[in-house]
Amino acid sequence: MKNLAEKTRLIEEIKELKEKRQAVILAHNYQIGEIQDIADFVGDSLGLSQQAAKTEAKTIVFCGVHFMAETAAILSPSKRVLIPDLEAGCSLAASINADQLRAWKKEHPRAVVVSYVNTTAEVKAESDYCCTSGNAMKIVQAISKDKEILFLPDMFLGSWVKKQTGRQNMHIWMGECHVHAAMRPEMVTEKLKEYPKAELLIHPECGCLTPFLDQLADNPELKAIKVASTEGMIKAANKSTAQEFVVATEEGILHRLRKENPAKNFIPIAPEMTCQFMKMITLDKLHKSLSDDVYPVIVEKELADRARLPIERMISIF
Ligand code: 13P
Ligand code: SF4
């Protein structure tokens, strides 16, 4: 455990190394508070990929999980992309590989493939469109209604989009994120009973989402609900006049919510909703990343060229 003086020195050194390397630090909304505070940009998957695509920095140090750093490397092939811990993976991205996708495509040869950004470069390379939690609905709506869709890999996001768009010809891969899948509808209803004036901010990867929305029909008082990406949650909380919010997603988001809205009360659905992969990135590892130029995330050119197309199609829609 570092004392305050040691931590302050570490932060100063990170800033100096960042300048020396002409690097930019990008951090996801689930990173620990100290990493969010030192980052040049903090955001959701969509915002981070947009930043990666437009940055002029020579090096991108990606404080997030591996598929996010890989997306940055795909979008900025001339930049050096570093991740402070190569083990920072994602259970959702691990739920489908390129062979499984190719086999699924063979069963539906005319289908359009929409892959959530939480996928490997190999899976993106087999896809027609990429999407994030912030734009999945719009991407599906942008595809001609007569086209069959293969949506992957998140079943909760997929079933929510299917329900909202009323699209019948959409097949959904049965993948899930172990953190969000654990959120049950009873957890939401109980928290809202405890905080009856609270608005609900809920991530579409949550296992509780579709059953909970079904319950809404019988509970007209449970109306103040916002289904959103992590960045969408920040925007909704900043804009709302409500004073209390129940937050159904990984707990790292609370840092920014509280920082940007110090007078408002944010109640996590369950404090143990923690993504251990996101929490692998620490100040020490960020320091080492900048000082030792580790760990490079390299996507081989032919693969990157194929994986870039679905991401660029997504970015061009927004
Ligand atoms: P966002 O794009 O909403 O930040 O979500 C990324 C993610 O990994 C959620 O678990
Ligand atoms: Fe992946 Fe879930 Fe962690 Fe998001 S919270 S990075 S989907 S394991």
Short mmCIF file of C-alpha atoms and ligand atoms in Angstrom, two decimals:
data_model
loop_
_atom_site.label_atom_id
_atom_site.label_comp_id
_atom_site.label_asym_id
_atom_site.label_seq_id
_atom_site.Cartn_x
_atom_site.Cartn_y
_atom_site.Cartn_z
CA MET A 1 0.00 0.00 0.00
CA LYS A 2 1.49 3.35 -1.08
CA ASN A 3 1.38 6.44 1.10
CA LEU A 4 0.13 9.74 -0.32
CA ALA A 5 3.62 11.09 -1.15
CA GLU A 6 4.55 7.89 -3.05
CA LYS A 7 1.30 7.96 -4.97
CA THR A 8 1.72 11.64 -5.87
CA ARG A 9 5.24 10.92 -7.15
CA LEU A 10 3.98 7.97 -9.21
CA ILE A 11 1.28 10.15 -10.79
CA GLU A 12 3.81 12.89 -11.58
CA GLU A 13 6.13 10.36 -13.22
CA ILE A 14 3.29 8.94 -15.30
CA LYS A 15 2.52 12.46 -16.55
CA GLU A 16 6.18 13.09 -17.43
CA LEU A 17 6.54 9.75 -19.23
CA LYS A 18 3.33 10.43 -21.13
CA GLU A 19 4.73 13.74 -22.42
CA LYS A 20 8.07 12.16 -23.29
CA ARG A 21 6.42 9.41 -25.31
CA GLN A 22 3.84 11.74 -26.87
CA ALA A 23 1.24 9.31 -25.63
CA VAL A 24 -2.46 9.61 -24.94
CA ILE A 25 -4.09 7.65 -22.11
CA LEU A 26 -7.56 6.30 -22.89
CA ALA A 27 -9.58 4.75 -20.06
CA HIS A 28 -12.89 2.93 -19.91
CA ASN A 29 -15.61 4.02 -17.47
CA TYR A 30 -15.07 0.82 -15.40
CA GLN A 31 -11.41 1.55 -14.63
CA ILE A 32 -10.39 2.28 -11.04
CA GLY A 33 -10.82 5.96 -10.07
CA GLU A 34 -7.07 6.72 -10.04
CA ILE A 35 -6.72 5.58 -13.64
CA GLN A 36 -9.80 7.53 -14.74
CA ASP A 37 -8.41 10.66 -13.07
CA ILE A 38 -5.08 10.52 -14.89
CA ALA A 39 -6.52 9.61 -18.32
CA ASP A 40 -6.83 12.10 -21.19
CA PHE A 41 -10.17 10.63 -22.17
CA VAL A 42 -12.60 8.42 -20.23
CA GLY A 43 -15.56 6.91 -22.00
CA ASP A 44 -17.57 3.95 -23.26
CA SER A 45 -16.52 1.55 -26.03
CA LEU A 46 -17.91 3.79 -28.77
CA GLY A 47 -16.30 6.99 -27.45
CA LEU A 48 -12.97 5.26 -26.92
CA SER A 49 -12.92 3.84 -30.45
CA GLN A 50 -13.75 7.30 -31.84
CA GLN A 51 -10.90 8.83 -29.82
CA ALA A 52 -8.50 6.11 -30.96
CA ALA A 53 -9.44 6.79 -34.58
CA LYS A 54 -8.78 10.53 -34.38
CA THR A 55 -5.89 10.94 -31.93
CA GLU A 56 -2.68 12.56 -33.15
CA ALA A 57 -0.59 11.05 -30.35
CA LYS A 58 2.17 8.63 -31.35
CA THR A 59 1.26 6.07 -28.69
CA ILE A 60 -2.11 5.07 -27.24
CA VAL A 61 -1.98 3.55 -23.77
CA PHE A 62 -5.26 1.76 -23.42
CA CYS A 63 -6.55 1.34 -19.88
CA GLY A 64 -9.35 -1.10 -20.49
CA VAL A 65 -9.66 -4.69 -21.64
CA HIS A 66 -7.88 -6.38 -24.53
CA PHE A 67 -10.61 -6.20 -27.21
CA MET A 68 -10.79 -2.42 -26.66
CA ALA A 69 -7.03 -1.99 -27.15
CA GLU A 70 -7.25 -4.25 -30.19
CA THR A 71 -10.02 -2.05 -31.63
CA ALA A 72 -7.74 0.97 -31.13
CA ALA A 73 -4.89 -0.86 -32.94
CA ILE A 74 -7.23 -1.75 -35.82
CA LEU A 75 -8.42 1.85 -36.17
CA SER A 76 -4.98 3.44 -35.81
CA PRO A 77 -2.56 1.11 -37.60
CA SER A 78 0.24 3.68 -37.64
CA LYS A 79 0.10 4.19 -33.85
CA ARG A 80 1.74 2.14 -31.15
CA VAL A 81 -0.99 0.74 -28.89
CA LEU A 82 -0.04 -0.46 -25.41
CA ILE A 83 -2.11 -2.22 -22.77
CA PRO A 84 -0.70 -2.21 -19.22
CA ASP A 85 -1.77 -5.84 -18.59
CA LEU A 86 -2.19 -8.38 -21.39
CA GLU A 87 -4.32 -10.61 -19.14
CA ALA A 88 -7.14 -8.04 -19.05
CA GLY A 89 -9.64 -10.09 -21.07
CA CYS A 90 -13.44 -10.19 -21.32
CA SER A 91 -15.73 -13.16 -20.63
CA LEU A 92 -18.20 -11.91 -23.24
CA ALA A 93 -15.59 -11.57 -26.00
CA ALA A 94 -14.40 -15.10 -25.10
CA SER A 95 -17.88 -16.54 -25.70
CA ILE A 96 -17.46 -16.80 -29.49
CA ASN A 97 -14.47 -17.44 -31.76
CA ALA A 98 -14.03 -17.06 -35.52
CA ASP A 99 -14.54 -20.80 -36.23
CA GLN A 100 -17.84 -20.78 -34.36
CA LEU A 101 -18.95 -17.69 -36.25
CA ARG A 102 -17.97 -19.19 -39.62
CA ALA A 103 -20.01 -22.32 -38.80
CA TRP A 104 -23.01 -20.16 -37.79
CA LYS A 105 -22.73 -18.15 -41.02
CA LYS A 106 -22.80 -21.40 -43.03
CA GLU A 107 -26.19 -22.18 -41.45
CA HIS A 108 -27.47 -18.72 -42.52
CA PRO A 109 -25.57 -17.88 -45.72
CA ARG A 110 -27.56 -14.74 -46.58
CA ALA A 111 -27.58 -13.23 -43.09
CA VAL A 112 -25.98 -9.91 -42.14
CA VAL A 113 -23.60 -10.32 -39.19
CA VAL A 114 -23.77 -7.68 -36.43
CA SER A 115 -21.03 -8.09 -33.85
CA TYR A 116 -20.93 -6.27 -30.56
CA VAL A 117 -17.59 -4.48 -30.11
CA ASN A 118 -16.81 -6.94 -27.26
CA THR A 119 -15.30 -9.44 -29.73
CA THR A 120 -11.84 -10.38 -30.94
CA ALA A 121 -10.32 -8.99 -34.16
CA GLU A 122 -10.83 -12.42 -35.80
CA VAL A 123 -14.57 -12.31 -35.06
CA LYS A 124 -14.86 -8.69 -36.25
CA ALA A 125 -13.10 -9.71 -39.47
CA GLU A 126 -15.98 -12.17 -40.14
CA SER A 127 -18.64 -9.50 -39.47
CA ASP A 128 -20.55 -6.99 -41.59
CA TYR A 129 -21.30 -4.43 -38.87
CA CYS A 130 -19.93 -3.73 -35.48
CA CYS A 131 -22.08 -2.15 -32.75
CA THR A 132 -21.74 -1.00 -29.15
CA SER A 133 -24.26 -0.78 -26.32
CA GLY A 134 -24.70 2.88 -27.30
CA ASN A 135 -25.81 2.23 -30.89
CA ALA A 136 -26.90 -1.45 -31.24
CA MET A 137 -30.53 -0.53 -31.80
CA LYS A 138 -29.72 2.06 -34.50
CA ILE A 139 -27.36 -0.31 -36.31
CA VAL A 140 -30.01 -3.05 -36.45
CA GLN A 141 -32.61 -0.50 -37.61
CA ALA A 142 -30.24 0.65 -40.38
CA ILE A 143 -30.25 -2.87 -41.90
CA SER A 144 -32.98 -3.56 -44.45
CA LYS A 145 -35.94 -5.32 -42.76
CA ASP A 146 -35.96 -8.25 -45.17
CA LYS A 147 -32.36 -9.21 -44.25
CA GLU A 148 -31.80 -11.97 -41.74
CA ILE A 149 -29.44 -10.85 -38.93
CA LEU A 150 -26.95 -12.83 -36.86
CA PHE A 151 -26.40 -10.82 -33.68
CA LEU A 152 -23.52 -11.73 -31.38
CA PRO A 153 -22.28 -12.44 -28.81
CA ASP A 154 -24.45 -10.94 -26.03
CA MET A 155 -27.84 -12.60 -25.62
CA PHE A 156 -29.25 -9.97 -23.25
CA LEU A 157 -28.34 -7.01 -25.46
CA GLY A 158 -29.57 -9.03 -28.46
CA SER A 159 -32.94 -9.92 -26.95
CA TRP A 160 -33.47 -6.32 -25.82
CA VAL A 161 -32.72 -4.99 -29.33
CA LYS A 162 -34.95 -7.67 -30.86
CA LYS A 163 -37.81 -6.74 -28.56
CA GLN A 164 -37.41 -3.00 -29.07
CA THR A 165 -37.17 -3.23 -32.86
CA GLY A 166 -39.81 -5.97 -33.17
CA ARG A 167 -37.44 -7.71 -35.59
CA GLN A 168 -38.32 -11.39 -36.03
CA ASN A 169 -35.55 -12.39 -38.46
CA MET A 170 -32.78 -11.83 -35.90
CA HIS A 171 -30.83 -14.78 -34.48
CA ILE A 172 -28.95 -14.25 -31.24
CA TRP A 173 -25.76 -15.92 -30.02
CA MET A 174 -26.07 -17.22 -26.44
CA GLY A 175 -23.06 -15.40 -24.99
CA GLU A 176 -23.01 -13.34 -21.82
CA CYS A 177 -20.81 -11.18 -19.62
CA HIS A 178 -20.40 -12.91 -16.25
CA VAL A 179 -20.74 -9.60 -14.37
CA HIS A 180 -23.96 -8.38 -16.00
CA ALA A 181 -25.52 -11.83 -16.34
CA ALA A 182 -25.56 -12.09 -12.54
CA MET A 183 -27.99 -9.17 -12.23
CA ARG A 184 -31.45 -10.55 -11.58
CA PRO A 185 -34.79 -8.68 -11.91
CA GLU A 186 -35.54 -9.15 -8.16
CA MET A 187 -32.35 -7.21 -7.32
CA VAL A 188 -33.67 -4.25 -9.31
CA THR A 189 -37.20 -4.36 -7.88
CA GLU A 190 -35.89 -4.61 -4.32
CA LYS A 191 -33.55 -1.64 -4.74
CA LEU A 192 -36.32 0.44 -6.29
CA LYS A 193 -38.61 -0.41 -3.37
CA GLU A 194 -35.88 0.78 -1.01
CA TYR A 195 -35.37 4.01 -3.05
CA PRO A 196 -38.82 4.76 -4.50
CA LYS A 197 -37.82 8.19 -5.88
CA ALA A 198 -34.75 6.90 -7.69
CA GLU A 199 -34.32 6.75 -11.44
CA LEU A 200 -32.95 3.49 -12.81
CA LEU A 201 -29.85 3.49 -15.03
CA ILE A 202 -29.40 0.04 -16.55
CA HIS A 203 -26.87 -1.41 -18.99
CA PRO A 204 -28.32 -3.55 -21.83
CA GLU A 205 -25.86 -6.40 -21.05
CA CYS A 206 -27.72 -7.00 -17.77
CA GLY A 207 -29.34 -10.41 -17.37
CA CYS A 208 -32.24 -8.74 -15.60
CA LEU A 209 -33.13 -6.31 -18.38
CA THR A 210 -35.77 -8.02 -20.51
CA PRO A 211 -37.61 -9.73 -17.58
CA PHE A 212 -37.51 -6.45 -15.71
CA LEU A 213 -38.94 -4.50 -18.64
CA ASP A 214 -41.73 -7.10 -18.81
CA GLN A 215 -42.53 -6.36 -15.16
CA LEU A 216 -42.83 -2.65 -15.98
CA ALA A 217 -46.11 -3.27 -17.75
CA ASP A 218 -47.61 -4.32 -14.38
CA ASN A 219 -45.88 -1.55 -12.40
CA PRO A 220 -46.71 1.80 -14.00
CA GLU A 221 -44.92 3.63 -11.18
CA LEU A 222 -41.58 2.16 -12.33
CA LYS A 223 -41.31 4.48 -15.29
CA ALA A 224 -38.07 6.41 -14.78
CA ILE A 225 -35.74 3.98 -16.48
CA LYS A 226 -32.87 4.63 -18.83
CA VAL A 227 -31.30 1.74 -20.74
CA ALA A 228 -27.90 3.03 -21.81
CA SER A 229 -24.23 2.46 -22.47
CA THR A 230 -21.91 3.57 -19.67
CA GLU A 231 -21.49 6.98 -21.33
CA GLY A 232 -25.26 7.21 -21.86
CA MET A 233 -25.68 6.73 -18.11
CA ILE A 234 -23.32 9.63 -17.36
CA LYS A 235 -25.19 11.89 -19.78
CA ALA A 236 -28.59 10.85 -18.39
CA ALA A 237 -27.54 11.48 -14.77
CA ASN A 238 -25.95 14.85 -15.63
CA LYS A 239 -29.14 15.98 -17.40
CA SER A 240 -31.75 14.61 -14.99
CA THR A 241 -33.36 16.65 -12.24
CA ALA A 242 -33.67 13.52 -10.08
CA GLN A 243 -31.55 13.36 -6.92
CA GLU A 244 -31.25 9.57 -6.64
CA PHE A 245 -30.25 6.88 -9.12
CA VAL A 246 -30.10 3.11 -8.87
CA VAL A 247 -27.21 2.00 -11.08
CA ALA A 248 -27.29 -1.44 -12.70
CA THR A 249 -23.84 -2.05 -14.18
CA GLU A 250 -20.23 -2.57 -13.14
CA GLU A 251 -19.35 -0.45 -10.10
CA GLY A 252 -16.47 1.51 -11.76
CA ILE A 253 -19.04 3.81 -13.36
CA LEU A 254 -19.88 5.24 -9.91
CA HIS A 255 -16.59 7.16 -9.83
CA ARG A 256 -17.52 9.48 -12.71
CA LEU A 257 -21.21 9.62 -11.82
CA ARG A 258 -20.33 10.90 -8.33
CA LYS A 259 -17.50 13.14 -9.50
CA GLU A 260 -19.67 14.89 -12.08
CA ASN A 261 -22.75 15.03 -9.83
CA PRO A 262 -21.50 15.52 -6.25
CA ALA A 263 -24.94 16.54 -4.95
CA LYS A 264 -26.71 13.44 -6.29
CA ASN A 265 -26.94 10.00 -4.72
CA PHE A 266 -25.92 6.94 -6.77
CA ILE A 267 -26.86 3.52 -5.42
CA PRO A 268 -25.18 0.46 -6.95
CA ILE A 269 -27.52 -2.44 -7.58
CA ALA A 270 -24.91 -4.60 -5.83
CA PRO A 271 -21.44 -3.39 -4.79
CA GLU A 272 -19.85 -6.70 -5.75
CA MET A 273 -20.66 -6.12 -9.44
CA THR A 274 -16.99 -5.84 -10.33
CA CYS A 275 -15.20 -6.83 -13.53
CA GLN A 276 -11.89 -8.30 -12.38
CA PHE A 277 -10.45 -7.82 -15.88
CA MET A 278 -11.04 -4.05 -15.82
CA LYS A 279 -9.52 -3.84 -12.34
CA MET A 280 -6.23 -5.45 -13.49
CA ILE A 281 -5.00 -2.04 -14.67
CA THR A 282 -3.28 -0.16 -11.83
CA LEU A 283 -1.15 3.00 -11.59
CA ASP A 284 1.99 0.84 -11.19
CA LYS A 285 1.21 -1.09 -14.37
CA LEU A 286 0.40 2.11 -16.24
CA HIS A 287 3.78 3.53 -15.13
CA LYS A 288 5.59 0.38 -16.30
CA SER A 289 3.68 0.46 -19.58
CA LEU A 290 4.94 3.98 -20.33
CA SER A 291 8.47 3.49 -19.02
CA ASP A 292 9.15 0.06 -20.59
CA ASP A 293 6.97 0.48 -23.70
CA VAL A 294 4.84 -2.58 -22.82
CA TYR A 295 2.65 -4.44 -23.77
CA PRO A 296 2.15 -3.76 -27.48
CA VAL A 297 -1.16 -4.82 -29.01
CA ILE A 298 -0.45 -5.68 -32.62
CA VAL A 299 -3.04 -6.81 -35.12
CA GLU A 300 -1.53 -8.24 -38.26
CA LYS A 301 -2.30 -6.04 -41.33
CA GLU A 302 -4.47 -8.41 -43.35
CA LEU A 303 -6.62 -9.18 -40.30
CA ALA A 304 -6.77 -5.51 -39.24
CA ASP A 305 -7.91 -4.46 -42.73
CA ARG A 306 -10.82 -6.92 -42.61
CA ALA A 307 -11.73 -6.15 -38.99
CA ARG A 308 -11.71 -2.38 -39.68
CA LEU A 309 -14.57 -2.52 -42.20
CA PRO A 310 -17.41 -3.37 -39.76
CA ILE A 311 -16.09 -0.82 -37.24
CA GLU A 312 -15.88 1.91 -39.88
CA ARG A 313 -19.38 1.06 -41.08
CA MET A 314 -20.57 1.54 -37.50
CA ILE A 315 -18.68 4.82 -37.04
CA SER A 316 -19.98 6.13 -40.38
CA ILE A 317 -23.60 5.66 -39.19
CA PHE A 318 -22.87 8.01 -36.23
P1 13P B 1 -19.95 0.35 -22.75
O1 13P B 1 -19.64 0.41 -24.20
O2 13P B 1 -21.39 0.68 -22.45
O3 13P B 1 -19.01 1.18 -21.96
O4 13P B 1 -19.79 -1.16 -22.27
C1 13P B 1 -18.60 -1.88 -22.38
C2 13P B 1 -18.60 -3.09 -21.56
O5 13P B 1 -17.68 -3.87 -21.57
C3 13P B 1 -19.74 -3.33 -20.72
O6 13P B 1 -19.51 -4.43 -19.93
FE1 SF4 B 2 -16.30 -7.90 -20.54
FE2 SF4 B 2 -18.23 -7.97 -18.75
FE3 SF4 B 2 -15.89 -6.98 -18.06
FE4 SF4 B 2 -17.49 -5.61 -19.77
S1 SF4 B 2 -17.88 -6.08 -17.61
S2 SF4 B 2 -15.29 -5.97 -20.00
S3 SF4 B 2 -18.43 -7.30 -20.89
S4 SF4 B 2 -16.32 -9.11 -18.66
#
